[in-house]
Short mmCIF file of C-alpha atoms in Angstrom, two decimals:
data_model
loop_
_atom_site.label_atom_id
_atom_site.label_comp_id
_atom_site.label_asym_id
_atom_site.label_seq_id
_atom_site.Cartn_x
_atom_site.Cartn_y
_atom_site.Cartn_z
CA UNK A 507 112.60 95.02 102.42
CA UNK A 508 115.67 96.63 104.00
CA UNK A 509 114.05 95.98 107.50
CA UNK A 510 113.36 92.26 106.64
CA UNK A 511 117.13 91.90 105.69
CA UNK A 512 118.10 93.50 108.85
CA UNK A 513 115.64 91.28 110.77
CA UNK A 514 116.87 88.19 109.30
CA UNK A 515 120.45 89.04 110.32
CA UNK A 516 119.53 89.80 113.90
CA UNK A 517 117.04 87.20 114.36
CA UNK A 518 117.01 84.46 111.47
CA UNK A 519 114.46 82.02 113.30
CA UNK A 520 112.14 84.74 114.17
CA UNK A 521 108.75 83.54 112.49
CA UNK A 522 107.19 87.13 111.75
CA UNK A 523 110.42 88.07 109.99
CA UNK A 524 110.39 85.04 107.93
CA UNK A 525 106.64 85.35 107.05
CA UNK A 526 107.35 88.98 105.80
CA UNK A 527 110.42 87.69 103.90
CA UNK A 528 108.48 85.05 102.23
CA UNK A 529 105.57 87.64 101.30
CA UNK A 530 108.29 89.87 99.73
CA UNK A 531 109.54 86.76 97.99
CA UNK A 532 106.34 85.99 96.51
CA UNK A 533 106.22 89.64 94.99
CA UNK A 534 109.55 88.90 93.34
CA UNK A 535 108.41 85.49 92.10
CA UNK A 536 110.65 83.38 94.23
CA UNK A 537 107.95 81.14 95.24
CA UNK A 538 109.87 77.87 95.56
CA UNK A 539 112.45 79.53 98.10
CA UNK A 540 109.61 81.33 99.91
CA UNK A 541 107.56 78.28 100.30
CA UNK A 542 110.56 76.36 101.66
CA UNK A 543 111.27 79.21 103.97
CA UNK A 544 107.88 78.90 105.67
CA UNK A 545 107.51 75.18 105.74
CA UNK A 546 110.73 75.41 107.73
CA UNK A 547 109.08 78.03 110.24
CA UNK A 548 106.22 75.55 110.78
CA UNK A 549 108.52 73.09 112.26
CA UNK A 550 109.18 75.42 115.16
CA UNK A 551 106.85 76.59 118.11
CA UNK A 552 104.66 79.28 116.57
CA UNK A 553 101.76 81.28 117.90
CA UNK A 554 98.23 80.23 116.42
CA UNK A 555 97.76 83.64 114.79
CA UNK A 556 101.24 83.42 112.98
CA UNK A 557 100.68 79.89 112.06
CA UNK A 558 97.42 80.73 110.29
CA UNK A 559 99.13 83.67 108.60
CA UNK A 560 101.91 81.23 107.45
CA UNK A 561 99.34 78.68 106.01
CA UNK A 562 97.56 81.49 104.30
CA UNK A 563 100.84 82.55 102.54
CA UNK A 564 101.89 78.97 101.88
CA UNK A 565 98.40 78.73 100.02
CA UNK A 566 99.33 81.78 97.86
CA UNK A 567 102.75 80.40 97.15
CA UNK A 568 101.73 76.87 96.21
CA UNK A 569 99.06 78.34 93.89
CA UNK A 570 101.68 80.15 92.18
CA UNK A 571 103.72 76.93 92.19
CA UNK A 572 100.80 75.05 90.41
CA UNK A 573 100.15 72.79 93.28
CA UNK A 574 96.34 73.31 93.51
CA UNK A 575 95.62 70.68 96.19
CA UNK A 576 98.62 71.80 98.39
CA UNK A 577 97.25 75.37 98.02
CA UNK A 578 93.87 74.52 99.13
CA UNK A 579 95.16 72.38 101.85
CA UNK A 580 97.02 75.32 103.36
CA UNK A 581 94.01 77.54 103.16
CA UNK A 582 91.96 74.83 104.91
CA UNK A 583 94.54 74.53 107.61
CA UNK A 584 94.59 78.52 108.00
CA UNK A 585 91.10 78.79 108.25
CA UNK A 586 90.66 76.01 110.68
CA UNK A 587 93.09 77.64 113.08
CA UNK A 588 91.17 80.89 112.79
CA UNK A 589 87.85 79.39 113.46
CA UNK A 590 88.95 76.57 116.16
CA UNK A 591 91.53 78.47 118.05
CA UNK A 592 91.28 82.24 117.36
CA UNK A 593 87.67 82.47 117.24
CA UNK A 594 86.22 79.33 118.90
CA UNK A 595 89.01 78.88 121.70
CA UNK A 596 90.62 82.44 121.90
CA UNK A 597 87.50 84.41 123.05
CA UNK A 598 87.52 86.71 119.93
CA UNK A 599 84.13 88.43 119.53
CA UNK A 600 83.16 87.23 116.01
CA UNK A 601 79.97 85.36 115.52
CA UNK A 602 79.06 84.34 112.03
CA UNK A 603 75.52 83.69 113.16
CA UNK A 604 74.89 87.06 114.47
CA UNK A 605 75.58 88.64 111.12
CA UNK A 606 73.29 86.01 109.35
CA UNK A 607 70.56 86.75 111.69
CA UNK A 608 70.93 90.56 110.96
CA UNK A 609 70.50 89.61 107.07
CA UNK A 610 67.58 87.55 107.89
CA UNK A 611 65.80 90.37 109.95
CA UNK A 612 66.20 92.82 107.13
CA UNK A 613 64.97 90.27 104.65
CA UNK A 614 61.77 89.53 106.87
CA UNK A 615 61.35 93.30 106.93
CA UNK A 616 61.71 94.50 103.54
CA UNK A 617 58.59 93.04 102.03
CA UNK A 618 56.28 94.60 99.20
CA UNK A 619 54.13 97.18 100.65
CA UNK A 620 56.21 98.09 103.64
CA UNK A 621 58.10 100.94 101.81
CA UNK A 622 54.80 102.58 101.24
CA UNK A 623 54.04 103.00 104.75
CA UNK A 624 57.11 105.11 105.56
CA UNK A 625 56.89 108.61 106.44
CA UNK A 626 58.06 111.28 103.95
CA UNK A 627 61.87 111.76 103.42
CA UNK A 628 63.03 115.38 103.26
CA UNK A 629 65.04 116.51 100.32
CA UNK A 630 68.77 116.59 100.69
CA UNK A 631 70.00 120.00 100.96
CA UNK A 632 73.41 121.30 100.36
CA UNK A 633 74.98 117.89 99.39
CA UNK A 634 74.80 115.42 96.54
CA UNK A 635 73.52 111.91 97.44
CA UNK A 636 76.78 109.74 97.74
CA UNK A 637 77.25 106.77 95.23
CA UNK A 638 77.83 103.55 96.84
CA UNK A 639 80.19 100.99 95.40
CA UNK A 640 78.88 97.56 96.68
CA UNK A 641 79.09 93.77 95.93
CA UNK A 642 80.22 90.70 97.68
CA UNK A 643 83.88 91.11 99.05
CA UNK A 644 86.51 89.90 96.73
CA UNK A 645 84.67 90.87 93.61
CA UNK A 646 86.79 93.54 92.13
CA UNK A 647 85.80 96.52 94.26
CA UNK A 648 89.29 97.82 95.12
CA UNK A 649 90.39 97.90 91.30
CA UNK A 650 87.28 99.63 90.46
CA UNK A 651 87.66 101.96 93.34
CA UNK A 652 91.26 103.08 92.34
CA UNK A 653 90.00 103.70 88.87
CA UNK A 654 87.15 105.76 90.00
CA UNK A 655 88.90 107.76 92.38
CA UNK A 656 91.57 108.72 89.73
CA UNK A 657 88.72 110.68 88.14
CA UNK A 658 89.18 114.47 88.99
CA UNK A 659 85.34 114.65 89.61
CA UNK A 660 84.99 111.86 91.85
CA UNK A 661 86.29 111.09 95.61
CA UNK A 662 86.29 107.59 97.05
CA UNK A 663 85.79 106.85 100.66
CA UNK A 664 87.66 103.66 101.07
CA UNK A 665 86.11 100.86 103.39
CA UNK A 666 85.10 103.13 106.29
CA UNK A 667 82.06 102.71 108.60
CA UNK A 668 80.02 105.78 107.60
CA UNK A 669 76.81 103.54 106.85
CA UNK A 670 77.47 101.78 109.98
CA UNK A 671 77.02 105.10 111.89
CA UNK A 672 73.56 105.37 110.55
CA UNK A 673 72.94 101.66 111.46
CA UNK A 674 74.00 102.43 114.99
CA UNK A 675 71.76 105.11 115.26
CA UNK A 676 68.80 103.31 114.24
CA UNK A 677 69.69 100.48 116.55
CA UNK A 678 69.43 102.89 119.39
CA UNK A 679 65.87 103.78 118.46
CA UNK A 680 62.87 102.03 120.41
CA UNK A 681 61.90 99.98 117.56
CA UNK A 682 65.42 99.03 116.40
CA UNK A 683 66.90 98.44 113.16
CA UNK A 684 65.32 97.89 110.56
CA UNK A 685 61.82 98.33 112.03
CA UNK A 686 62.35 101.96 113.23
CA UNK A 687 62.99 103.01 109.54
CA UNK A 688 59.24 103.37 108.72
CA UNK A 689 58.53 106.01 111.34
CA UNK A 690 61.58 108.19 111.12
CA UNK A 691 60.85 111.90 111.24
CA UNK A 692 62.28 114.59 109.20
CA UNK A 693 64.58 115.42 111.94
CA UNK A 694 65.57 111.91 112.58
CA UNK A 695 66.58 111.49 108.84
CA UNK A 696 68.52 114.62 108.96
CA UNK A 697 70.45 113.33 112.02
CA UNK A 698 71.30 110.26 110.17
CA UNK A 699 72.57 112.31 107.12
CA UNK A 700 74.59 114.47 109.62
CA UNK A 701 76.16 111.25 111.25
CA UNK A 702 77.07 109.82 107.93
CA UNK A 703 78.84 112.98 106.64
CA UNK A 704 80.49 113.54 109.95
CA UNK A 705 82.10 109.79 109.72
CA UNK A 706 83.03 110.75 106.04
CA UNK A 707 84.47 114.00 107.01
CA UNK A 708 86.45 112.16 109.82
CA UNK A 709 87.96 109.76 107.55
CA UNK A 710 88.78 111.88 104.30
CA UNK A 711 89.60 115.59 103.42
CA UNK A 712 86.40 115.77 101.80
CA UNK A 713 86.15 117.71 98.38
CA UNK A 714 82.96 119.39 98.12
CA UNK A 715 83.31 119.70 94.30
CA UNK A 716 83.70 116.10 93.70
CA UNK A 717 80.90 113.39 93.99
CA UNK A 718 81.39 111.18 96.76
CA UNK A 719 81.74 107.32 96.10
CA UNK A 720 81.49 105.23 99.31
CA UNK A 721 83.17 101.81 98.61
CA UNK A 722 82.52 99.14 101.15
CA UNK A 723 81.18 95.88 99.49
CA UNK A 724 78.89 94.76 102.32
CA UNK A 725 77.21 97.95 102.51
CA UNK A 726 75.06 96.11 100.04
CA UNK A 727 73.19 94.53 102.98
CA UNK A 728 72.19 98.06 104.08
CA UNK A 729 71.02 99.18 100.87
CA UNK A 730 67.46 99.67 102.20
CA UNK A 731 68.50 101.83 104.92
CA UNK A 732 70.89 103.95 102.46
CA UNK A 733 67.73 104.51 100.29
CA UNK A 734 65.56 105.48 103.19
CA UNK A 735 68.14 108.21 104.06
CA UNK A 736 69.32 108.83 100.59
CA UNK A 737 66.56 107.97 98.09
CA UNK A 738 68.65 109.42 95.04
CA UNK A 739 71.59 107.38 96.01
CA UNK A 740 73.29 105.29 93.10
CA UNK A 741 74.74 102.14 93.38
CA UNK A 742 77.51 100.39 91.38
CA UNK A 743 77.02 96.71 91.90
CA UNK A 744 80.58 95.00 91.60
CA UNK A 745 79.83 91.17 90.33
CA UNK A 746 82.22 88.42 90.04
CA UNK A 747 81.66 84.70 89.16
CA UNK A 748 80.20 83.62 92.43
CA UNK A 749 82.40 80.62 92.72
CA UNK A 750 85.62 82.90 92.45
CA UNK A 751 84.22 85.28 94.88
CA UNK A 752 83.60 82.61 97.37
CA UNK A 753 87.12 81.06 96.67
CA UNK A 754 88.88 84.39 97.08
CA UNK A 755 87.28 85.07 100.48
CA UNK A 756 88.05 81.55 101.67
CA UNK A 757 91.70 82.18 100.52
CA UNK A 758 91.95 85.70 102.19
CA UNK A 759 93.22 86.28 105.58
CA UNK A 760 90.68 89.10 106.68
CA UNK A 761 90.60 91.02 110.04
CA UNK A 762 87.94 88.84 111.51
CA UNK A 763 84.62 90.27 112.26
CA UNK A 764 81.00 88.75 112.36
CA UNK A 765 80.64 88.93 108.47
CA UNK A 766 84.07 87.65 107.87
CA UNK A 767 83.54 84.54 110.38
CA UNK A 768 81.56 83.03 107.30
CA UNK A 769 84.63 82.56 105.28
CA UNK A 770 86.30 79.76 107.09
CA UNK A 771 84.75 77.17 104.86
CA UNK A 772 83.51 77.22 101.37
CA UNK A 773 79.98 76.07 102.50
CA UNK A 774 79.63 78.86 104.81
CA UNK A 775 81.05 81.47 102.30
CA UNK A 776 78.45 80.17 99.72
CA UNK A 777 75.77 80.39 102.28
CA UNK A 778 76.53 83.98 102.91
CA UNK A 779 76.91 84.58 99.18
CA UNK A 780 73.30 83.50 98.78
CA UNK A 781 71.82 85.34 101.72
CA UNK A 782 73.46 88.59 100.61
CA UNK A 783 72.41 88.23 97.12
CA UNK A 784 68.95 87.30 97.96
CA UNK A 785 68.56 90.38 100.03
CA UNK A 786 69.89 92.62 97.09
CA UNK A 787 67.23 91.13 95.00
CA UNK A 788 64.50 91.91 97.64
CA UNK A 789 65.69 95.55 97.81
CA UNK A 790 65.33 95.44 93.87
CA UNK A 791 61.79 94.21 94.24
CA UNK A 792 60.47 96.54 96.81
CA UNK A 793 62.48 99.73 96.40
CA UNK A 794 63.32 101.91 93.41
CA UNK A 795 67.21 101.26 92.99
CA UNK A 796 69.54 103.00 90.48
CA UNK A 797 72.31 100.82 89.98
CA UNK A 798 74.82 99.84 87.33
CA UNK A 799 76.22 96.24 87.45
CA UNK A 800 79.79 95.73 86.34
CA UNK A 801 81.54 92.45 86.13
CA UNK A 802 85.04 91.97 87.21
CA UNK A 803 85.86 89.80 84.24
CA UNK A 804 84.64 92.48 81.86
CA UNK A 805 86.66 94.98 83.61
CA UNK A 806 89.83 93.37 83.31
CA UNK A 807 89.15 92.22 79.36
CA UNK A 808 88.46 95.80 78.43
CA UNK A 809 89.07 98.37 81.22
CA UNK A 810 88.35 101.54 79.07
CA UNK A 811 84.97 100.46 77.85
CA UNK A 812 83.57 99.21 81.20
CA UNK A 813 84.85 102.21 82.83
CA UNK A 814 83.21 104.48 80.53
CA UNK A 815 79.85 102.77 81.29
CA UNK A 816 80.19 103.42 84.89
CA UNK A 817 81.33 107.08 84.36
CA UNK A 818 78.29 107.55 82.22
CA UNK A 819 75.86 106.14 84.75
CA UNK A 820 77.39 108.63 87.25
CA UNK A 821 77.15 111.55 84.87
CA UNK A 822 80.73 112.13 85.52
CA UNK A 823 82.03 112.14 81.87
CA UNK A 824 85.23 110.58 80.56
CA UNK A 825 88.64 111.92 81.91
CA UNK A 826 92.05 110.08 80.72
CA UNK A 827 93.17 110.46 84.45
CA UNK A 828 91.45 107.16 85.02
CA UNK A 829 93.93 105.26 82.55
CA UNK A 830 96.43 106.15 85.05
CA UNK A 831 94.85 104.74 87.99
CA UNK A 832 97.94 102.89 89.02
CA UNK A 833 100.28 105.94 89.39
CA UNK A 834 97.25 107.39 91.34
CA UNK A 835 97.10 104.37 93.58
CA UNK A 836 100.85 104.28 94.06
CA UNK A 837 100.65 107.97 95.14
CA UNK A 838 98.45 107.17 98.07
CA UNK A 839 99.62 106.78 101.59
CA UNK A 840 97.63 103.72 102.08
CA UNK A 841 95.13 101.36 100.48
CA UNK A 842 93.07 99.93 103.25
CA UNK A 843 91.95 96.57 101.70
CA UNK A 844 93.44 93.24 101.33
CA UNK A 845 93.85 94.04 97.55
CA UNK A 846 96.37 96.88 98.21
CA UNK A 847 99.11 95.00 96.28
CA UNK A 848 97.21 93.67 93.16
CA UNK A 849 95.74 97.18 92.23
CA UNK A 850 99.11 98.71 91.53
CA UNK A 851 100.06 95.86 89.28
CA UNK A 852 99.12 96.10 85.60
CA UNK A 853 95.64 94.53 85.12
CA UNK A 854 96.02 90.68 85.30
CA UNK A 855 93.78 87.75 84.49
CA UNK A 856 95.23 84.97 86.65
CA UNK A 857 92.37 85.21 89.03
CA UNK A 858 89.72 84.75 86.41
CA UNK A 859 87.97 81.33 86.91
CA UNK A 860 90.43 80.26 89.28
CA UNK A 861 87.61 78.27 91.03
CA UNK A 862 87.90 75.68 88.01
CA UNK A 863 91.25 74.58 89.65
CA UNK A 864 89.35 73.45 92.58
CA UNK A 865 86.13 72.36 90.91
CA UNK A 866 85.84 69.06 92.86
CA UNK A 867 85.94 71.13 96.30
CA UNK A 868 82.87 73.21 94.87
CA UNK A 869 80.79 70.31 94.16
CA UNK A 870 79.02 70.38 97.58
CA UNK A 871 78.11 74.04 97.19
CA UNK A 872 77.28 74.32 93.47
CA UNK A 873 73.54 73.98 94.11
CA UNK A 874 73.63 76.88 96.48
CA UNK A 875 75.60 79.02 93.84
CA UNK A 876 74.05 77.67 90.70
CA UNK A 877 71.05 80.53 90.88
CA UNK A 878 73.38 83.37 90.88
CA UNK A 879 75.80 81.93 88.42
CA UNK A 880 72.94 81.66 85.92
CA UNK A 881 71.38 85.05 86.99
CA UNK A 882 74.57 87.09 86.55
CA UNK A 883 75.49 85.49 83.31
CA UNK A 884 78.16 83.01 84.28
CA UNK A 885 76.47 79.94 83.10
CA UNK A 886 79.11 79.46 80.31
CA UNK A 887 82.09 80.23 82.47
#
């Protein structure tokens, strides 16, 4: 805040300084003032990436001001700039279809009977199998992660590509990923485990006495690989109303990569949701999966009861430290997800069923999302 105040004195017209000032203004509930500031900036010559950022922030501000149509319009403009200028015309290496093809390849391979052809998996020695906190992005995983990490017997790995290290290794094998999973030798699996734990140790100061919880939502797509390497692994499945999860991805300014390139439209985001959840259902159908589902809406309504359920599933036991998760989060040097601000606020419910304010925009994608709305118990919400 002090830096922004200095910046505005030195360069009052600077777009980045004004964007940061508007973000601070939103946190201090100065929504109208911040929106007017950014609307003025849009009248100047602004680079495409900054213009996208301004539209994303205006979307958040208009949402707080109760202008639902205006908010949605700004999110549309932000995503269009990212799709057409930063990716489509800027040479950025992000391809939504590349990720969709990867999901399709996993779905074709993980069919009934295939896991029965796998070579034996050697027992895990000297380590406990990690727990994986997974789900569709923007489904409450960061809030749950901070609660879990406050428990003295649990340690969270936050959004690090440790599973990707295993994916990359299997991709390098002659048969590629996922086909090569079937014929992995004992030493192959031990190497994958070593690569995984090396990535973990490079990212955090590992506490060997704590149970590791690896939180990266889209690790859900690689649950089959995880279970090939760690058959005893447990999964915490974070759920949220599918429409809210899709809308939140559409509203969020992510670092753009192949999966995130699917969030520029509600239609693409809904399509990705369906593919991810269909793949998860396939894993449940063909593999033995220990998992505990937890709905974001239930967590914000009754945090203690829902957290007890998770801790019981993990065998961790209750500890009152989890009730102080906000203070625990504030003590961290960094929270490496887009929800870094929200998780240090008191639990709020303003994001619950936000999609209803944009129900008309969801009409074209409801047929895609309806099966999951029903399956996950949201038919009445």
